[in-house]
Coordinates of C-alpha atoms and ligand atoms in Angstrom, one line a residue:
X1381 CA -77.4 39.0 20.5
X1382 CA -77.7 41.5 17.7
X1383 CA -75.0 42.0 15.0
X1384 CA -72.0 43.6 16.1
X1385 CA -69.2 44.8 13.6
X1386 CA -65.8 46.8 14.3
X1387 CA -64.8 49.2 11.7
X1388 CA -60.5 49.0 11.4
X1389 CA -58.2 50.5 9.0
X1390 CA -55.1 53.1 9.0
X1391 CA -55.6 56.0 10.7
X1392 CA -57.4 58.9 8.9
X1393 CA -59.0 56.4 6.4
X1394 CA -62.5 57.5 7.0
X1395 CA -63.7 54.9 10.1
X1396 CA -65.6 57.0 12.1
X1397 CA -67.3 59.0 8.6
X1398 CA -68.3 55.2 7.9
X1399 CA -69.3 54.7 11.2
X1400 CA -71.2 58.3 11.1
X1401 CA -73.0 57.5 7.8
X1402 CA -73.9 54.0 8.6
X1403 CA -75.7 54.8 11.9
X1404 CA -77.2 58.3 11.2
X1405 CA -75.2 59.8 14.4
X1406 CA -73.6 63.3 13.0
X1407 CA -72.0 63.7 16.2
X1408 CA -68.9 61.1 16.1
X1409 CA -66.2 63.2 15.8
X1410 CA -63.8 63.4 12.6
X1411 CA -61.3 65.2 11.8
X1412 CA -58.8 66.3 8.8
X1413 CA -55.9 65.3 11.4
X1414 CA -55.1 61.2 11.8
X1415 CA -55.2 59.9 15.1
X1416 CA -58.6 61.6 16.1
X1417 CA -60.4 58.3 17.5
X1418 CA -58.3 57.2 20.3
X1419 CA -60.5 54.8 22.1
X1420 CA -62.9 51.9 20.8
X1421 CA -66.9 53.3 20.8
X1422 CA -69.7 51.1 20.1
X1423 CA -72.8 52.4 18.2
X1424 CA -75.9 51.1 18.3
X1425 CA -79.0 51.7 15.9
X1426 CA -82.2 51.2 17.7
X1427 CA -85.6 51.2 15.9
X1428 CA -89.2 50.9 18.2
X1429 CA -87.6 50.6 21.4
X1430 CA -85.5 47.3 19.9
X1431 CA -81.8 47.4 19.8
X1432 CA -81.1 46.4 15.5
X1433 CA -77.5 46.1 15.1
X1434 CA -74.3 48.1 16.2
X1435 CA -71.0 49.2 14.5
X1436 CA -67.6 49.8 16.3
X1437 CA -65.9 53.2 15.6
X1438 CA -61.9 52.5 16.5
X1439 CA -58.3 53.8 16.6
X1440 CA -56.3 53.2 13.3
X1441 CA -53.4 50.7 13.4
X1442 CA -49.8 52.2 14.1
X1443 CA -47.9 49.2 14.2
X1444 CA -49.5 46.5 11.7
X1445 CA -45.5 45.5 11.1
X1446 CA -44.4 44.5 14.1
X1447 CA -48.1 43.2 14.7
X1448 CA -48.0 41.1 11.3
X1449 CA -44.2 39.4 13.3
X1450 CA -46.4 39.1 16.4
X1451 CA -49.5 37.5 14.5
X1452 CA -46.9 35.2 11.8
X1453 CA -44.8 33.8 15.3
X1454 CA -47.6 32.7 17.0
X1455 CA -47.8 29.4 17.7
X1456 CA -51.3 28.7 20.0
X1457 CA -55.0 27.8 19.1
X1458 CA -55.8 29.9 16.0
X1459 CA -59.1 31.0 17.3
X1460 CA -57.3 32.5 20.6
X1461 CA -54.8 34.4 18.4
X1462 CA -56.3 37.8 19.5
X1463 CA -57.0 37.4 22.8
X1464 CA -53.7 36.1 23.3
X1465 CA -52.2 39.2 21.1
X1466 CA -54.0 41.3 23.4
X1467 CA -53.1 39.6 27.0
X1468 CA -49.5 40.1 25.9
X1469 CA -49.5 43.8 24.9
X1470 CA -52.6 45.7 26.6
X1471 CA -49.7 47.4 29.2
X1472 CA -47.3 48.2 26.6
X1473 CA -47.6 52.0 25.5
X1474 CA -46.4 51.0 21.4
X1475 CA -49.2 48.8 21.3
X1476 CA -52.0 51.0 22.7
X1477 CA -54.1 51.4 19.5
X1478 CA -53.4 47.6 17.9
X1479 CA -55.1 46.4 21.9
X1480 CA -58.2 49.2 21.7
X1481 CA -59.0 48.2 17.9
X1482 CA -58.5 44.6 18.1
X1483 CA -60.9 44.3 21.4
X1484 CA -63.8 44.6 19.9
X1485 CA -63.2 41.7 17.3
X1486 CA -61.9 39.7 20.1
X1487 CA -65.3 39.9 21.5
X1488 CA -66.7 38.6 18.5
X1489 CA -67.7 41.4 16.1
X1490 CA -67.3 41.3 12.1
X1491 CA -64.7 43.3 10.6
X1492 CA -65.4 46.3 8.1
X1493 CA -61.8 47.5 6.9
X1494 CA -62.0 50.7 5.4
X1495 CA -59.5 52.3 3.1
X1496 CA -58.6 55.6 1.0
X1497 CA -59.2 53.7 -2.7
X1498 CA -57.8 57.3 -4.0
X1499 CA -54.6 56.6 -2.6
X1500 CA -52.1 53.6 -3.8
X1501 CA -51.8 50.4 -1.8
X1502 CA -48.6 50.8 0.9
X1503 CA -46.7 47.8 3.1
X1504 CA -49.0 48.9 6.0
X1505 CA -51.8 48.1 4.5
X1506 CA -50.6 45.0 3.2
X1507 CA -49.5 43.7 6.8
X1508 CA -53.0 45.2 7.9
X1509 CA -55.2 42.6 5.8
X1510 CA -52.7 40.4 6.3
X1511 CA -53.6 40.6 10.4
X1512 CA -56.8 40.5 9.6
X1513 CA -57.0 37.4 7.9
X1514 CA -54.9 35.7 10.4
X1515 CA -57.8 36.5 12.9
X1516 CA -59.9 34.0 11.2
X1517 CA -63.1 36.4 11.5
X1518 CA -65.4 37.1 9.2
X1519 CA -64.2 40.1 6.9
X1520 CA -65.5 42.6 4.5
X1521 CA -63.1 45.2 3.1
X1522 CA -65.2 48.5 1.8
X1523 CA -63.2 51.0 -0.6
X1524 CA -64.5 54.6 1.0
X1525 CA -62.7 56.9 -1.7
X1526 CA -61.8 60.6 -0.5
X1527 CA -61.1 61.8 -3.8
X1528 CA -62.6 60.9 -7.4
X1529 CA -59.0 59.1 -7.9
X1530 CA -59.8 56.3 -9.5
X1531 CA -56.7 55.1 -10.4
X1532 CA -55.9 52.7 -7.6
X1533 CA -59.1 51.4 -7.3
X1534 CA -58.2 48.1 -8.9
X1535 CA -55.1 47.4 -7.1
X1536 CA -57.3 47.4 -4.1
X1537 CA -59.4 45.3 -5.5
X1538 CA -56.8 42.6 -6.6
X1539 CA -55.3 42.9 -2.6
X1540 CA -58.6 42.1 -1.0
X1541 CA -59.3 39.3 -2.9
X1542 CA -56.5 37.4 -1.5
X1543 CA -58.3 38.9 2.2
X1544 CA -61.6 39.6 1.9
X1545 CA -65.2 37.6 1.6
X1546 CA -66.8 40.4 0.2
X1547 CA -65.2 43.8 -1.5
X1548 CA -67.3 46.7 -1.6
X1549 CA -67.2 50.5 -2.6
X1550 CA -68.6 52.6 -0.2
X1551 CA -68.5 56.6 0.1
X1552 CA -69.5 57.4 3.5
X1553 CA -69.8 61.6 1.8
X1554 CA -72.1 60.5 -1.1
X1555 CA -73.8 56.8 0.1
X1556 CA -77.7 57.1 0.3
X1557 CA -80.4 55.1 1.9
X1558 CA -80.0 52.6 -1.1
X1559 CA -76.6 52.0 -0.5
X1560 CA -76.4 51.8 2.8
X1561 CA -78.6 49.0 2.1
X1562 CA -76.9 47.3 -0.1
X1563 CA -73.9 47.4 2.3
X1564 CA -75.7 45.3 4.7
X1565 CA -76.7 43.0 2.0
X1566 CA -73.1 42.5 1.2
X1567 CA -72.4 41.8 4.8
X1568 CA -74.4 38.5 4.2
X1569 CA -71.8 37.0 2.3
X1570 CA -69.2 37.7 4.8
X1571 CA -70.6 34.9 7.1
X1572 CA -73.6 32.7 5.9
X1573 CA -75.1 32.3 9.4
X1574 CA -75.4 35.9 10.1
X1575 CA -77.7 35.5 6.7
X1576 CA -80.8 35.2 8.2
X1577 CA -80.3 37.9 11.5
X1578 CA -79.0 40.3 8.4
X1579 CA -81.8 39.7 6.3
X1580 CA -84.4 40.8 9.5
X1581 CA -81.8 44.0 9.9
X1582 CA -82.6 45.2 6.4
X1583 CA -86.3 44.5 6.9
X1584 CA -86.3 46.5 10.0
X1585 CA -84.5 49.3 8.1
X1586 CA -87.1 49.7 5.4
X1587 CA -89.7 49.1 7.2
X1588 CA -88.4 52.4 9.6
X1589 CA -87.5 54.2 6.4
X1590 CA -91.3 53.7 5.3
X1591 CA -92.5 54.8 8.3
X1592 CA -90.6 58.3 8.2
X1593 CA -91.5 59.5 4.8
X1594 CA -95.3 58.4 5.8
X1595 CA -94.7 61.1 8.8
X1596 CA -93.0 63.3 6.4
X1597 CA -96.0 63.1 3.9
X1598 CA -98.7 63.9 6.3
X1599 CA -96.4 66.2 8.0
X1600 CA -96.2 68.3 4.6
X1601 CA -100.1 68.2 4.0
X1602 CA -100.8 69.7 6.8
X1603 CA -98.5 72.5 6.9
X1604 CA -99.1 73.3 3.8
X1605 CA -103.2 73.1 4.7
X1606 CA -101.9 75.5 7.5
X1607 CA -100.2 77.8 4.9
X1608 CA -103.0 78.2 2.4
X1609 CA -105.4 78.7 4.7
X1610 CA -103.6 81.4 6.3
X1611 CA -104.9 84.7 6.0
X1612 CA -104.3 87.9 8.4
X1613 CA -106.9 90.9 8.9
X1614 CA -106.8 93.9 10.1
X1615 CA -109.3 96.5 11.9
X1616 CA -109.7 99.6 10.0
X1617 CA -111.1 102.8 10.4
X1618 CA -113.5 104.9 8.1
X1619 CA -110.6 106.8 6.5
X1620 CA -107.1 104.8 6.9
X1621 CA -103.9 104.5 5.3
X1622 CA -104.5 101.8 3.0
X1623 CA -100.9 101.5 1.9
X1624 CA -99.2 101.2 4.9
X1625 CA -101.6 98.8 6.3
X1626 CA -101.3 97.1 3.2
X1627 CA -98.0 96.9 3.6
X1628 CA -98.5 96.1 7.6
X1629 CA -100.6 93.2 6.7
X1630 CA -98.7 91.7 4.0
X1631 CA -95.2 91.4 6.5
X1632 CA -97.3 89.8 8.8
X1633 CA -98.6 87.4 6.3
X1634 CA -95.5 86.7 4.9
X1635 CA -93.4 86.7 7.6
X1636 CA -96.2 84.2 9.8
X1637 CA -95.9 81.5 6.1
X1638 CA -92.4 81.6 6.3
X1639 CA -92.2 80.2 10.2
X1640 CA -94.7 77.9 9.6
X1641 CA -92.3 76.4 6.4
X1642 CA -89.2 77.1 8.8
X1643 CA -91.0 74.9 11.5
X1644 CA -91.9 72.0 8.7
X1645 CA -88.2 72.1 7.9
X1646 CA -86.6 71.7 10.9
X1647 CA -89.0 68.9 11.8
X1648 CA -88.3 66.9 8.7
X1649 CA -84.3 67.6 9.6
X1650 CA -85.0 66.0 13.2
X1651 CA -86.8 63.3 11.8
X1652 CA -83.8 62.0 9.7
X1653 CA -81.5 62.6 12.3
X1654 CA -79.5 65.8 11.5
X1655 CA -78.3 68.1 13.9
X1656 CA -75.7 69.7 12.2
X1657 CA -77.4 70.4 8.9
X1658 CA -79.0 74.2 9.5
X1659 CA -75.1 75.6 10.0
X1660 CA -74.2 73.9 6.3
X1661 CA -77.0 74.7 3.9
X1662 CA -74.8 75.6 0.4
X1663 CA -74.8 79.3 -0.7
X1664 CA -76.5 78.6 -3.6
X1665 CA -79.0 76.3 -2.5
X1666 CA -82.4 77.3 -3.6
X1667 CA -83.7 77.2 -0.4
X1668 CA -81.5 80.0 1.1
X1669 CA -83.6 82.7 -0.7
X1670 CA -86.8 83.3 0.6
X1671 CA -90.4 82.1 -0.4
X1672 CA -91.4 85.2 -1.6
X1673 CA -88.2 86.2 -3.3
X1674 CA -87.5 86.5 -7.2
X1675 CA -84.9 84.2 -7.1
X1676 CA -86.7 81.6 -5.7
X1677 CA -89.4 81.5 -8.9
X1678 CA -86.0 82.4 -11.3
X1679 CA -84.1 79.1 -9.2
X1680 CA -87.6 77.3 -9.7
X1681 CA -86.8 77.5 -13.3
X1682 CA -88.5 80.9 -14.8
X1683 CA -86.3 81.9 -18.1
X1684 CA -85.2 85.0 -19.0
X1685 CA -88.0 85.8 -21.0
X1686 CA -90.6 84.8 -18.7
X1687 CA -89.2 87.0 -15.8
X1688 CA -89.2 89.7 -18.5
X1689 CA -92.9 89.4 -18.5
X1690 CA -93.3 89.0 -14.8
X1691 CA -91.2 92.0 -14.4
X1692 CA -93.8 93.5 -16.3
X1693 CA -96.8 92.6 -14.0
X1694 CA -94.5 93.4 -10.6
X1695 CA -92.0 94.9 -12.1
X1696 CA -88.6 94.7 -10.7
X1697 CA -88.1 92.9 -7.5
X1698 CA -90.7 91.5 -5.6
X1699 CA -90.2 93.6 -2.7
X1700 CA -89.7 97.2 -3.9
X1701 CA -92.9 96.2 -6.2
X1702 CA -94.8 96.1 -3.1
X1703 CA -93.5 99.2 -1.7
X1704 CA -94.2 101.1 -4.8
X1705 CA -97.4 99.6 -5.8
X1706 CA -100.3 102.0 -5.9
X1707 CA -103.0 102.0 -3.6
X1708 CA -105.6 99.4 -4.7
X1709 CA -103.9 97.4 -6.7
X1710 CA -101.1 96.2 -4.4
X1711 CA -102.9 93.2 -3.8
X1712 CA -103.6 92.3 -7.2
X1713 CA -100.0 92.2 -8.0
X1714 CA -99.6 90.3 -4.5
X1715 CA -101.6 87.2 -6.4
X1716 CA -99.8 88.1 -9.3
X1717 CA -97.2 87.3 -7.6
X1718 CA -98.5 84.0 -6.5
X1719 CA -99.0 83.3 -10.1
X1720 CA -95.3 83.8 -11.3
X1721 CA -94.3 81.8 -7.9
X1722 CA -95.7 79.0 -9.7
X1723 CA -93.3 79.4 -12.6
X1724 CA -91.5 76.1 -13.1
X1725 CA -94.3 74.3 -11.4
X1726 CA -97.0 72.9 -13.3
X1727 CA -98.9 75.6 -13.7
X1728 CA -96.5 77.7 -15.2
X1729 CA -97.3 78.7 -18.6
X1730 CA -96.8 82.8 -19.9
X1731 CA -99.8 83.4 -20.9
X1732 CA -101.4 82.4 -17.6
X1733 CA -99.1 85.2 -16.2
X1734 CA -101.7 87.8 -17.7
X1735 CA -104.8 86.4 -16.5
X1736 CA -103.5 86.4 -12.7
X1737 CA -106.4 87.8 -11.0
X1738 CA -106.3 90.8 -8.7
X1739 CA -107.8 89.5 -5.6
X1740 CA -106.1 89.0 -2.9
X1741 CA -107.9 91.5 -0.7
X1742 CA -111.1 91.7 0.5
X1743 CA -113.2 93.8 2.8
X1744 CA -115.5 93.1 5.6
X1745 CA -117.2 95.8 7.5
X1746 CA -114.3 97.3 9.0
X1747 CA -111.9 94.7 8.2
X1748 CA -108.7 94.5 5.6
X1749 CA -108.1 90.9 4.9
X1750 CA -105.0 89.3 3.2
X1751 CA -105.2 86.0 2.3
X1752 CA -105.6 83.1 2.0
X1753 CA -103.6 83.1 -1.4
X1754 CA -106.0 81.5 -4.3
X1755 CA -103.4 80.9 -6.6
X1756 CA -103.0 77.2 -6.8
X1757 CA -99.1 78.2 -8.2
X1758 CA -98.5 79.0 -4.9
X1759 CA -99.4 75.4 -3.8
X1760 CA -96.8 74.0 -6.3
X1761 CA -93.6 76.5 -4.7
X1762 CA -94.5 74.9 -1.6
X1763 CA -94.2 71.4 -2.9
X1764 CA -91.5 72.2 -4.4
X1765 CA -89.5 73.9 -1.8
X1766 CA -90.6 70.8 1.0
X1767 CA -89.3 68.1 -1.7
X1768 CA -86.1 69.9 -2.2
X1769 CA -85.4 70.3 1.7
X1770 CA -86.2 66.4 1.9
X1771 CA -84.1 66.0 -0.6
X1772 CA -81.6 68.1 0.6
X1773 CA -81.9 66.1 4.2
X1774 CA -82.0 62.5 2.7
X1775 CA -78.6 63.2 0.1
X1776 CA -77.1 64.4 2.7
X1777 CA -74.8 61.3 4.7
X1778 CA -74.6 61.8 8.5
X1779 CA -70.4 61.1 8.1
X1780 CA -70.6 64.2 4.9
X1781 CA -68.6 67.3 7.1
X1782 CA -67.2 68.5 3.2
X1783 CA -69.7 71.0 1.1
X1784 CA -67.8 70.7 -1.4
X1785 CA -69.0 67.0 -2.1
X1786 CA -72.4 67.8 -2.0
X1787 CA -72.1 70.1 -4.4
X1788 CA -72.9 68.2 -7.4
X1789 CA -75.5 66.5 -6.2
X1790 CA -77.3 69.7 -5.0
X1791 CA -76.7 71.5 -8.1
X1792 CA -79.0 69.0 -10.4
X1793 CA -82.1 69.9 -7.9
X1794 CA -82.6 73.2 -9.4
X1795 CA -86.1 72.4 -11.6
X1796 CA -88.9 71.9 -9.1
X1797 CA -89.9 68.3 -8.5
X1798 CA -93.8 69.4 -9.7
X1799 CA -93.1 70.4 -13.1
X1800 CA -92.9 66.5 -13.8
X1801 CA -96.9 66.0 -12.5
X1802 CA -99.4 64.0 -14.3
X1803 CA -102.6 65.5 -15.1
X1804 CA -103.6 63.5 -12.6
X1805 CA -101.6 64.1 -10.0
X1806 CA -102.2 67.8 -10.9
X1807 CA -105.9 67.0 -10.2
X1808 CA -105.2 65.3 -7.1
X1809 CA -103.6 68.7 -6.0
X1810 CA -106.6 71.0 -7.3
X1811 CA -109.0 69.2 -5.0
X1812 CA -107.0 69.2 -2.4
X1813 CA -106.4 73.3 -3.0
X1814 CA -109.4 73.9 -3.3
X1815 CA -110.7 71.8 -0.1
X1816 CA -107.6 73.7 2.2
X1817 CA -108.2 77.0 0.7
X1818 CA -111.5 76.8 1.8
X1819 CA -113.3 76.8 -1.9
X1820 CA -114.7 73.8 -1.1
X1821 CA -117.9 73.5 1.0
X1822 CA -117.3 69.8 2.1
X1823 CA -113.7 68.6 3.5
X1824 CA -113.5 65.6 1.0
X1825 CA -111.0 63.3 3.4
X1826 CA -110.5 61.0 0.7
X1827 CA -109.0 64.2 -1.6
X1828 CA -106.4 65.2 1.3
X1829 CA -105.7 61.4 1.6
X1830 CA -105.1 61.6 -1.9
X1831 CA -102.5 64.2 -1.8
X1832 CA -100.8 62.7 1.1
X1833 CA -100.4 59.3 -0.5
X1834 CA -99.4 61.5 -3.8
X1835 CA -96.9 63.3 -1.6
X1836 CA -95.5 60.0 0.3
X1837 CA -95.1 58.5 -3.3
X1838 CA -92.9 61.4 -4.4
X1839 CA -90.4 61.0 -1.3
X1840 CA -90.3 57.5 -1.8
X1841 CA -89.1 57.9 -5.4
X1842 CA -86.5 60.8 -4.6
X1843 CA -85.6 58.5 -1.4
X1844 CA -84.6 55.5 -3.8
X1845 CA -86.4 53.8 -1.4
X1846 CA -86.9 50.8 -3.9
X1847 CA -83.3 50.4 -5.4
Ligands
GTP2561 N1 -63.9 64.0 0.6 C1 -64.1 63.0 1.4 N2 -63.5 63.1 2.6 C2 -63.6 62.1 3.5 C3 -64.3 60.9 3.1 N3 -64.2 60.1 4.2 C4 -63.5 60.7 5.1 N4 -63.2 61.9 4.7 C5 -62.4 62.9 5.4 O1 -61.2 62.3 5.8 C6 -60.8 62.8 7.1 C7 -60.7 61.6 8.1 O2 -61.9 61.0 8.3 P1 -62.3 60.2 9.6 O3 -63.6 59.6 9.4 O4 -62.1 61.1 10.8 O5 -61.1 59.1 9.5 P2 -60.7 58.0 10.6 O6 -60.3 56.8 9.9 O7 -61.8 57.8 11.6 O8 -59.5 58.7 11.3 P3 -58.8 58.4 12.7 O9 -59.9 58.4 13.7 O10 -57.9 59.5 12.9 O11 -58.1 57.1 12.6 C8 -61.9 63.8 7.5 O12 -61.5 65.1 7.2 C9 -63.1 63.4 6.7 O13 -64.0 64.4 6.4 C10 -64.9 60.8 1.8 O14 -65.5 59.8 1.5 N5 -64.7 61.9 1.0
MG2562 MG1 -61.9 58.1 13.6

């Protein structure tokens, strides 16, 4: 038998964005309007194959009043209170909801009440805890506040007490990894010999939660390895166009980077569950601008001044810059490019703008070549830019349907996450460069190994993974 708990409260409270959050399914339905969960659903969280634990999404209580008369006349065996609450009701219409939502806990599983804490404390809710103590089960009541009202908070708290085991706050728009933890820690206290079978969930959690940013790590390595070591080429003739092949080669070099980051993107999203994500990336979300854009390097944290100075070397946009360019030097400023890219990464310093080296091209007997990019900068956007998705993916709870609460959150990712590197981490990333770039005449496994591990440390941190 795995742990089972039902998830009541008053309609519209936030059940099934609890229920949403807690099991990583952004596919239970909610819905501004109350009454939207008619019927009793169990979900259950599997990991390897083996079933770990399962919450109960249900209907809200409409009649905790004339429930609370029911519950207070009864005069059987306390333990059979709900069955027998049920047996007397399930054909009565008025009672449909207080029968689907009490079934579960009838069955055995824990109780979860959830409530608005940004709202005051009503008579329903009182005759609601008051129900839920008579059932004798074990009982955690988690505040899951809809608004930043704070005012009401303790009244809550001071009506549990008298209700509750355990009291907890819980946002099922904002609550992480680490606090979706902790919630099953506090469910230990609800019933000391669910202790130990708790204790084996949480293992089971990490343990998984390990496991995925280890895929995410090696899955970044290697399409980044992919990226760098990218290049297209093209046939030429004696006399050609240069600047329209130019141009030719660089879309298709762009254009081929970009899927490749799409495709790393949606895999990460998959891998932590999301299905609904791509429809709700925010407007100003770094990642909605494009890899090669000037707002992603400006985003990435390039001031004023500094774009002055790469306006300079590409000057203006980064696409009209290569329409315009001359002849011959359009790949030069292409690496230039790569090298104010890297503004607000590591690398970023203004003078290092001016010694960007202009060559990006080469030519074999009959053959224009583009790529692959030799500016390390380059490396550091693309860290940057897979670190913010994950974070993106990881901030964002399966039960959050609101932007507007993930705006906050969102807005403080705007530096990239490399700018922060040790010198050596920063070396740990030059060997790997140069080994994926192909500068490197031996693949050194232990330097790509590096980077991965490097990588996997990162998404642990962002992941609060050790909270
Ligand atoms: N801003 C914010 N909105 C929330 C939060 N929790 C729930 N909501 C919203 O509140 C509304 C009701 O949420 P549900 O999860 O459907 O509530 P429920 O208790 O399952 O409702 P019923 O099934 O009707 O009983 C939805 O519009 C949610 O998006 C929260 O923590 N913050
Ligand atoms: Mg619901």
């Amino acid at each position: 038998m795995i742990p089972e708990f039902a998830i009541l409260g008053h309609p519209n409270e936030g059940k099934s964005s609890v229920v949403s959050t807690l099991t990583e399914d952004d596919k239970i339905k909610v819905s501004q309007i109350p009454g939207e969960t008619r019927e009793s659903k169990k979900y259950t969280i599997t990991i390897d194959d083996k079933k770990i634990i399962s919450f109960v999404d249900t209907p809200g209580f409409q009649m905790p009043k004339k429930t609370l008369a029911w519950f207070k006349a009864y005069k059987g065996r306390p333990d059979q209170i709900i069955e027998i609450f049920i047996d007397t009701f399930k054909d009565d219409p008025f009672y449909v909801d207080e029968c689907e939502l009490l079934l579960p806990v009838a069955k055995g599983a824990g109780i979860i009440y959830v409530v608005d804490g940004s709202r005051p404390v009503r008579d329903d809710d009182l005759a609601e805890m008051e129900i839920l103590r008579l059932t004798g089960r074990p009982r955690m009541a988690i505040i899951n506040s809809k608004t930043s009202e704070k005012n009401y908070i303790s009244d809550w708290k001071l009506e549990f007490q008298k209700h509750f085991n355990c009291i907890r706050e819980f946002n099922s728009n904002t609550a992480d990894f680490s606090e979706r933890i902790k919630m099953l820690d506090s469910l230990k206290a609800i019933d000391q010999e669910m202790e130990d079978v708790l204790y084996h969930v949480i293992a089971a959690f990490k343990k998984e939660r390990h496991k995925r940013n280890c895929l995410v790590a090696a899955l970044i390595s290697l399409t980044l390895e992919k990226i760098l070591s990218f290049h297209v080429s093209q046939s030429v003739a004696l006399s050609f166009d240069r600047k329209r092949v130019e141009e030719r080669l660089e879309k298709k070099y762009h254009a081929a980077i970009k899927k490749i980051e799409k495709l790393m993107f949606k895999k990460i999203r998959s891998l932590f569950q999301h299905t609904l994500f791509e429809y709700h990336l925010l407007e100003y979300s770094i990642l909605r601008h494009d890899l090669f854009s000037q707002q992603t390097w400006e985003l990435l944290g390039l001031t004023r001044q500094q774009l002055t100075t790469a306006g300079a070397v590409i000057g203006g946009s980064a696409g009209a810059v290569l329409d315009t360019a001359a002849a011959g030097i359009t790949f030069g400023v292409f690496t230039a490019m790569g090298g104010i890219l890297g503004a607000g990464s590591a690398w970023f310093g203004g003078k290092k703008i001016t010694r960007v080296k202009k060559a990006g091209i080469r030519f074999g007997k009959d053959k224009l070549k583009l790529g692959p990019n030799k500016n390390i900068q380059f490396l550091y956007i693309l860290i940057d830019r897979a670190l913010i998705y994950y974070s993106h993916i990881i901030n964002r709870p399966h039960g959050c349907r609101n932007l507007q609460e993930l705006s906050q959150k969102e807005k403080s990712d705007k530096k990239g996450y490399s700018t922060g590197f040790s010198s050596r981490e920063k070396k740990i990333c030059a060997k790997y460069f140069k080994i994926v770039t192909g500068q490197s005449l031996i693949r050194d496994k232990k330097a790509v190994s590096d980077f991965e591990e490097l990588i996997e440390s990162r998404l642990n941190k962002i992941d609060r993974i050790y909270d």
